[in-house]
C-alpha cells in the first residue's frame, strides 16, 4: 500500500457545461497547468454535479464531458503528470457521500451560501431537491476520497471546502478513536527505531506544549518518510501529534485561485450566459470578427472624438495581454484621438490569436483521435479509483463495515 501525503496532492473538478472559453483558461486552466509541476494532481469532470441542476435535460452532459476533456488537454493539462477522470466512473464517490451523509447535520448544508443563492439565481429550475441540497456534501466526498490537502477553487467555492474540513474533523473525531489507541501509538513509535522515535517524541512535545507549527510539520514529514511502518500506524502517529485519534480523512485547504481578470467582449464577466465569450477553439476568423466588432467607449462616435480607456472593454483586454509600452500607446492615443479603435484593437487581436493558435492546434489533434482521449480518461479513472478504493477500505473499517 502506498502512503498518501495530503500536502502534496491537489484535487479539483469542473462541471461539464460545454466548450470552455478564455475566461476558464485565464481563471482556472492556466492555474491547473502550473500546479501540475508542483503537486500530484487529480482533475475530474463533475458530471454528477451537473445533474444536480440539469436533471431535466441530461442530453447536453455527455457531449460537454468530452468537449471539456479535449479543452483541458489542449490547454496544457498533461495526462503524464495529472490524472484526468470522470466522477461517475469512480462510484466510490457515491459510497463516501452516503456514509458521510449519516454524520452531516442538515443545518450545515442549509447554511452553505450557494444553496440559497443558486436557487434564487436559477429560478426557472426546481432546485428544491435532495440532490441539490446535498451538492456540497458530494463535493466533500470528492475531495476527501483522495485525501487531497489542496483544493484550487474560486472564491465562490471556499465555503464548500470549509464544510469539507468540518466534515473531516467530525468523521475523525467519531471514528478515529479505536480502543487501545494510546498503546497502538506507543507500539508504532517503537517501530520507527530509536533515533526517529526520540525525534518524534520531542517534536510532538514541542508542538503540543508550544503550538510550534514548524515542529508539527517536521514531525509529519518524519512520519511520512518512515518506510517500515504500516499506513494504519502512520495515521495513528499523525493523529497523535494533534492530540486526536487516527486521521483517516485529512482536512484539505482551499488554494484560492485569484479572480480572473479576463473580461467578456462586452466588458462584463466572460460567461456563456451573457453571450460574450471567445471559446478556446474559436476559428481565427471568428476571433478577428468578435474583437473587431467589440463595443468601445461610446463617446468615440467619430474617429476624431477623444475617448476614455476606463469606459472601454477593449482596454480591459489590453490589461490582460499588453506590455507597458502598448498600454501607454493606447492611453495616449485614445484620449488624444491619435489612434482609431481599429488600430487599438490590432494588438489585442494578435495576442488572442497567438494564445489560441497552439490550443486550437492541440484540440484538433485530440478531436481527430477520440480513442486517445478515451484512453487518457480510462487511465485517469483507473488511477483515481485505486486511490478511492484505499480510502474506502479504511472508511468502511472505521465505521464498522468491514465484515468478512
Ligand atoms: N463545485 C465545483 C464548481 O461548481 C465543481 C466541483 C465539484 C469541485 N467537486 C469538486 C471543485 C471538488 C473542487 C473540488 O465549480
Ligand atoms: Fe477603446 Fe482603444 Fe477605442 Fe480607446 S482607442 S475607445 S481604448 S478601443
Tab-separated table of C-alpha atoms in Angstrom, residues 261 307-310 312-336 339 343-345 347-348 351:
chain	number	residue	atom	x	y	z
A	261	UNK	CA	-9.250	39.484	-14.937
A	307	UNK	CA	-12.091	58.524	-25.701
A	308	UNK	CA	-11.505	57.207	-22.222
A	309	UNK	CA	-9.985	53.727	-21.834
A	310	UNK	CA	-11.689	53.386	-18.443
A	312	UNK	CA	-13.899	50.711	-22.865
A	313	UNK	CA	-13.894	46.888	-22.731
A	314	UNK	CA	-11.014	46.783	-25.232
A	315	UNK	CA	-8.845	48.441	-22.597
A	316	UNK	CA	-9.583	45.567	-20.210
A	317	UNK	CA	-8.291	43.165	-22.864
A	318	UNK	CA	-5.141	45.267	-23.155
A	319	UNK	CA	-4.696	44.932	-19.389
A	320	UNK	CA	-4.620	41.154	-19.795
A	321	UNK	CA	-2.458	40.989	-22.910
A	322	UNK	CA	-0.362	44.104	-23.431
A	323	UNK	CA	3.004	45.265	-22.126
A	324	UNK	CA	3.654	48.663	-20.541
A	325	UNK	CA	4.652	50.322	-23.796
A	326	UNK	CA	1.496	49.227	-25.571
A	327	UNK	CA	-0.639	50.297	-22.611
A	328	UNK	CA	0.903	53.776	-22.798
A	329	UNK	CA	0.330	53.910	-26.535
A	330	UNK	CA	-3.339	53.048	-26.020
A	331	UNK	CA	-3.871	55.543	-23.215
A	332	UNK	CA	-2.241	58.444	-25.030
A	333	UNK	CA	-3.714	57.565	-28.394
A	334	UNK	CA	-7.222	57.154	-27.026
A	335	UNK	CA	-7.528	60.377	-25.009
A	336	UNK	CA	-5.966	62.426	-27.801
A	339	UNK	CA	-5.313	56.336	-32.782
A	343	UNK	CA	-5.714	50.436	-34.612
A	344	UNK	CA	-6.164	49.957	-30.899
A	345	UNK	CA	-7.726	46.531	-31.304
A	347	UNK	CA	-2.512	44.202	-30.811
A	348	UNK	CA	-5.346	42.571	-28.859
A	351	UNK	CA	-2.309	38.487	-28.750
